[in-house]
């Protein structure tokens, strides 16, 4: 496989995964206007759960999904309850509170799982050849791409086609008008956190198969979620996927051209540049 | 017993200095020393927080200070006495980039940018192996030199007691600077920025300069502390300094201790760090730092002003000087004689403020279209228009809050297009805001004093500004509320405060935005009297209103705006009879026959 094709494959699968990472973050931001800095740490937590289940029971990595999908919404809903206690100025205070939550989760992970780097990597990774394209994928790459696209596609259909999803979009775009239209805002809030939790539950095992897990690793995932959310806005999933692919390709290119360690710089630099170009950040509503 | 923050700080430092003299070290020497160190770090972080910014990326400065000093010391063999200040300078350099790059970022978005900005120096230092040896790190850094003070010789490199006094001295230095920041003229500027940034610009505070100054001071101290840390440790690697933990620690300690109190950040460190190290760590070797996360959550949720503010309230509150028993009995509202003023002048007919084909669009939506208007010296010009006609936008453009999409604005013949608000204030133009923008936690008197301190010519201190501030409060009828926090005033009083504060900046042209909104009939009469008084004192006034209640009483000329276009300018009776104006405001259908492009 040529270096260029390798770059494309890893860029697209990584990018699609980044869209999943950002989607849960964006939905929660959409209804609460809280930048959840604990988002990445929760994904790492989900990844650790998958890692130890996989090691302990020697099951297929994806067989851990039922557990993470069941547990992570519980954590997300607990976070929702915590954020209800936050007083004005809400955006700044919720940022600091979720920063605190990230520190707590990180320390809890350190205590439970130690500081070692972990990767969910079967001893003999299954290879899937695609002779027509002249490419060979690992099974992890295929599941990463397929599950990420499936998840973003499902959420997209849910948001655009179902009653519940449309109500959530209405809440994100204009909470006052949504309330006047009879939408229960408290329920929408819970829905967003629950769906966000499911996406965190999905992202954890995928993260553990793709990137190294370590207690402080959540920051990178959080930065990715922030940069994509600011780029795409809330609820625009095609744009989110596009942003994910650009980021994934840029990271893969940086890793290839400059060295693996420079990859970490890409999302941070993109975030800084994006904020410098768009200092007002995200506008969920047009200016009055 | 009531202690001023300054004497409390002196007592605290004296106690910490006397601690080792009690004989053998009572409790963990290094723990207390490091608590002082992290206290200094929290104070350093707090300088930026005083302007209202929350940085999530101060480990960038800590790491750059450490690496700057360590690289110079290990590659060039220079003494730490020289390299530590140079390390601080490296941090200041990076902070300078933040000042330029993040100039327009605020609040949450600034926080996110600072979080990401740590990664840049971290990844570069981690990968520049030839210079920094990457993640292997630098070893064998030279220790701090021995300091000789007369007969006293402090071996900072080896003697732990000497090191304790060094760390204590660093805390004392940062507290001294913190004291200056809280009480000096620029400290007031920072507080104004924190309480309402737009209002700070409108009273003449150079917003960018002060935010940058605060960040540079903060970065210099943080970088210096990082450099000292590197030499105390003797080794350095990216994972030791560019960490989330080091970005979080000063934030947590400062918020927990109290961001707006002289001792807050230091108290946070002196409580939490020993708690963490002496109580928690023994039975929770990994994960003991969870205490910082828990404490910052609890602080934000339940005591956002921190422990220091809580103690202060319990001791008996009122850090402000008590309300002075009014020496001069408050006179009737609207007395203007006491106010010092330039010689009275009537309308002179010369334009002092001129708009030339000024347009403003928000996205694709035009809000003002090619408005050309002159305001003559000494007149009262009223801009009339229904809601949404662009009146407030016009005021925002003139005062520099917004920048026009095209066109020019001239003030006394000088082109002020695109100037920041504070420069326009210093050029002699002030404004009030339709939705009042008080500094909510300052008293009414202090609000007005801000205008006197940062307007022109600019009073050197709060005390120097106080007499004139009282006069202005009498003028607008707020003398009785001088000691009330502005956030507690009712709406009508806030509008008077806006006028007093705008006058305090020493304007020659005053813009009054929707002054009559929400006023009762009696208050409109008072307001009209105030406007005439101001004109007699030589001020040029531009007012805007969507009702005729106030404007009809006082204005020399009217300018009618509708949907961003200037329909007519002239004497009130002419303008009100103008067919386009009648069509727009009164909805007279027949007017359309006279004026084809009326509506």
PDB file of N, CA, C and O in Angstrom, chain B residues 396-418:
ATOM      1  N   UNK B 396     -23.232  53.493  18.346  1.00  0.00           N
ATOM      2  CA  UNK B 396     -22.145  52.525  18.530  1.00  0.00           C
ATOM      3  C   UNK B 396     -20.991  52.799  17.560  1.00  0.00           C
ATOM      4  O   UNK B 396     -19.823  52.610  17.906  1.00  0.00           O
ATOM      5  N   UNK B 397     -21.329  53.232  16.347  1.00  0.00           N
ATOM      6  CA  UNK B 397     -20.278  53.533  15.370  1.00  0.00           C
ATOM      7  C   UNK B 397     -19.510  54.781  15.800  1.00  0.00           C
ATOM      8  O   UNK B 397     -18.276  54.813  15.739  1.00  0.00           O
ATOM      9  N   UNK B 398     -20.233  55.801  16.236  1.00  0.00           N
ATOM     10  CA  UNK B 398     -19.557  57.053  16.607  1.00  0.00           C
ATOM     11  C   UNK B 398     -18.638  56.826  17.806  1.00  0.00           C
ATOM     12  O   UNK B 398     -17.513  57.318  17.850  1.00  0.00           O
ATOM     13  N   UNK B 399     -19.122  56.034  18.780  1.00  0.00           N
ATOM     14  CA  UNK B 399     -18.334  55.882  20.007  1.00  0.00           C
ATOM     15  C   UNK B 399     -17.274  54.792  19.898  1.00  0.00           C
ATOM     16  O   UNK B 399     -16.561  54.536  20.854  1.00  0.00           O
ATOM     17  N   UNK B 400     -17.187  54.135  18.740  1.00  0.00           N
ATOM     18  CA  UNK B 400     -16.128  53.151  18.546  1.00  0.00           C
ATOM     19  C   UNK B 400     -16.446  51.766  19.050  1.00  0.00           C
ATOM     20  O   UNK B 400     -15.596  50.880  19.005  1.00  0.00           O
ATOM     21  N   UNK B 401     -17.674  51.546  19.554  1.00  0.00           N
ATOM     22  CA  UNK B 401     -18.055  50.205  19.999  1.00  0.00           C
ATOM     23  C   UNK B 401     -18.151  49.277  18.788  1.00  0.00           C
ATOM     24  O   UNK B 401     -17.783  48.112  18.849  1.00  0.00           O
ATOM     25  N   UNK B 402     -18.629  49.824  17.662  1.00  0.00           N
ATOM     26  CA  UNK B 402     -18.641  49.086  16.400  1.00  0.00           C
ATOM     27  C   UNK B 402     -17.849  49.887  15.374  1.00  0.00           C
ATOM     28  O   UNK B 402     -17.646  51.081  15.522  1.00  0.00           O
ATOM     29  N   UNK B 403     -17.445  49.193  14.326  1.00  0.00           N
ATOM     30  CA  UNK B 403     -16.663  49.821  13.277  1.00  0.00           C
ATOM     31  C   UNK B 403     -17.557  49.913  12.043  1.00  0.00           C
ATOM     32  O   UNK B 403     -18.225  48.945  11.699  1.00  0.00           O
ATOM     33  N   UNK B 404     -17.608  51.067  11.368  1.00  0.00           N
ATOM     34  CA  UNK B 404     -18.479  51.153  10.199  1.00  0.00           C
ATOM     35  C   UNK B 404     -17.988  50.262   9.053  1.00  0.00           C
ATOM     36  O   UNK B 404     -16.788  50.015   8.922  1.00  0.00           O
ATOM     37  N   UNK B 405     -18.949  49.776   8.240  1.00  0.00           N
ATOM     38  CA  UNK B 405     -18.574  48.985   7.068  1.00  0.00           C
ATOM     39  C   UNK B 405     -17.937  49.891   6.024  1.00  0.00           C
ATOM     40  O   UNK B 405     -16.974  49.513   5.357  1.00  0.00           O
ATOM     41  N   UNK B 406     -18.477  51.104   5.882  1.00  0.00           N
ATOM     42  CA  UNK B 406     -17.845  52.091   5.014  1.00  0.00           C
ATOM     43  C   UNK B 406     -18.214  53.481   5.515  1.00  0.00           C
ATOM     44  O   UNK B 406     -19.110  53.627   6.345  1.00  0.00           O
ATOM     45  N   UNK B 407     -17.524  54.462   4.994  1.00  0.00           N
ATOM     46  CA  UNK B 407     -17.787  55.835   5.416  1.00  0.00           C
ATOM     47  C   UNK B 407     -16.791  56.303   6.461  1.00  0.00           C
ATOM     48  O   UNK B 407     -15.978  55.513   6.949  1.00  0.00           O
ATOM     49  N   UNK B 408     -16.850  57.618   6.775  1.00  0.00           N
ATOM     50  CA  UNK B 408     -15.891  58.186   7.714  1.00  0.00           C
ATOM     51  C   UNK B 408     -16.614  58.962   8.800  1.00  0.00           C
ATOM     52  O   UNK B 408     -17.693  59.497   8.575  1.00  0.00           O
ATOM     53  N   UNK B 409     -15.997  59.027   9.958  1.00  0.00           N
ATOM     54  CA  UNK B 409     -16.549  59.814  11.056  1.00  0.00           C
ATOM     55  C   UNK B 409     -15.455  60.767  11.525  1.00  0.00           C
ATOM     56  O   UNK B 409     -14.316  60.333  11.762  1.00  0.00           O
ATOM     57  N   UNK B 410     -15.787  62.054  11.616  1.00  0.00           N
ATOM     58  CA  UNK B 410     -14.802  63.049  12.025  1.00  0.00           C
ATOM     59  C   UNK B 410     -15.261  63.720  13.308  1.00  0.00           C
ATOM     60  O   UNK B 410     -16.430  64.082  13.446  1.00  0.00           O
ATOM     61  N   UNK B 411     -14.325  63.860  14.246  1.00  0.00           N
ATOM     62  CA  UNK B 411     -14.617  64.531  15.509  1.00  0.00           C
ATOM     63  C   UNK B 411     -13.647  65.701  15.638  1.00  0.00           C
ATOM     64  O   UNK B 411     -12.434  65.481  15.652  1.00  0.00           O
ATOM     65  N   UNK B 412     -14.176  66.915  15.707  1.00  0.00           N
ATOM     66  CA  UNK B 412     -13.347  68.124  15.697  1.00  0.00           C
ATOM     67  C   UNK B 412     -12.331  68.072  14.560  1.00  0.00           C
ATOM     68  O   UNK B 412     -11.153  68.375  14.747  1.00  0.00           O
ATOM     69  N   UNK B 413     -12.777  67.615  13.410  1.00  0.00           N
ATOM     70  CA  UNK B 413     -11.919  67.605  12.239  1.00  0.00           C
ATOM     71  C   UNK B 413     -10.963  66.433  12.148  1.00  0.00           C
ATOM     72  O   UNK B 413     -10.279  66.263  11.142  1.00  0.00           O
ATOM     73  N   UNK B 414     -10.887  65.612  13.194  1.00  0.00           N
ATOM     74  CA  UNK B 414      -9.985  64.456  13.156  1.00  0.00           C
ATOM     75  C   UNK B 414     -10.763  63.219  12.733  1.00  0.00           C
ATOM     76  O   UNK B 414     -11.862  62.991  13.234  1.00  0.00           O
ATOM     77  N   UNK B 415     -10.189  62.458  11.826  1.00  0.00           N
ATOM     78  CA  UNK B 415     -10.851  61.227  11.398  1.00  0.00           C
ATOM     79  C   UNK B 415     -10.723  60.175  12.499  1.00  0.00           C
ATOM     80  O   UNK B 415      -9.621  59.725  12.803  1.00  0.00           O
ATOM     81  N   UNK B 416     -11.846  59.808  13.117  1.00  0.00           N
ATOM     82  CA  UNK B 416     -11.796  58.833  14.217  1.00  0.00           C
ATOM     83  C   UNK B 416     -12.362  57.482  13.787  1.00  0.00           C
ATOM     84  O   UNK B 416     -12.589  56.614  14.623  1.00  0.00           O
ATOM     85  N   UNK B 417     -12.557  57.292  12.482  1.00  0.00           N
ATOM     86  CA  UNK B 417     -13.117  56.030  12.006  1.00  0.00           C
ATOM     87  C   UNK B 417     -12.238  54.860  12.444  1.00  0.00           C
ATOM     88  O   UNK B 417     -11.029  54.879  12.203  1.00  0.00           O
ATOM     89  N   UNK B 418     -12.831  53.883  13.093  1.00  0.00           N
ATOM     90  CA  UNK B 418     -12.087  52.686  13.476  1.00  0.00           C
ATOM     91  C   UNK B 418     -11.258  52.851  14.739  1.00  0.00           C
ATOM     92  O   UNK B 418     -10.556  51.927  15.128  1.00  0.00           O
TER      93      UNK B 418
END
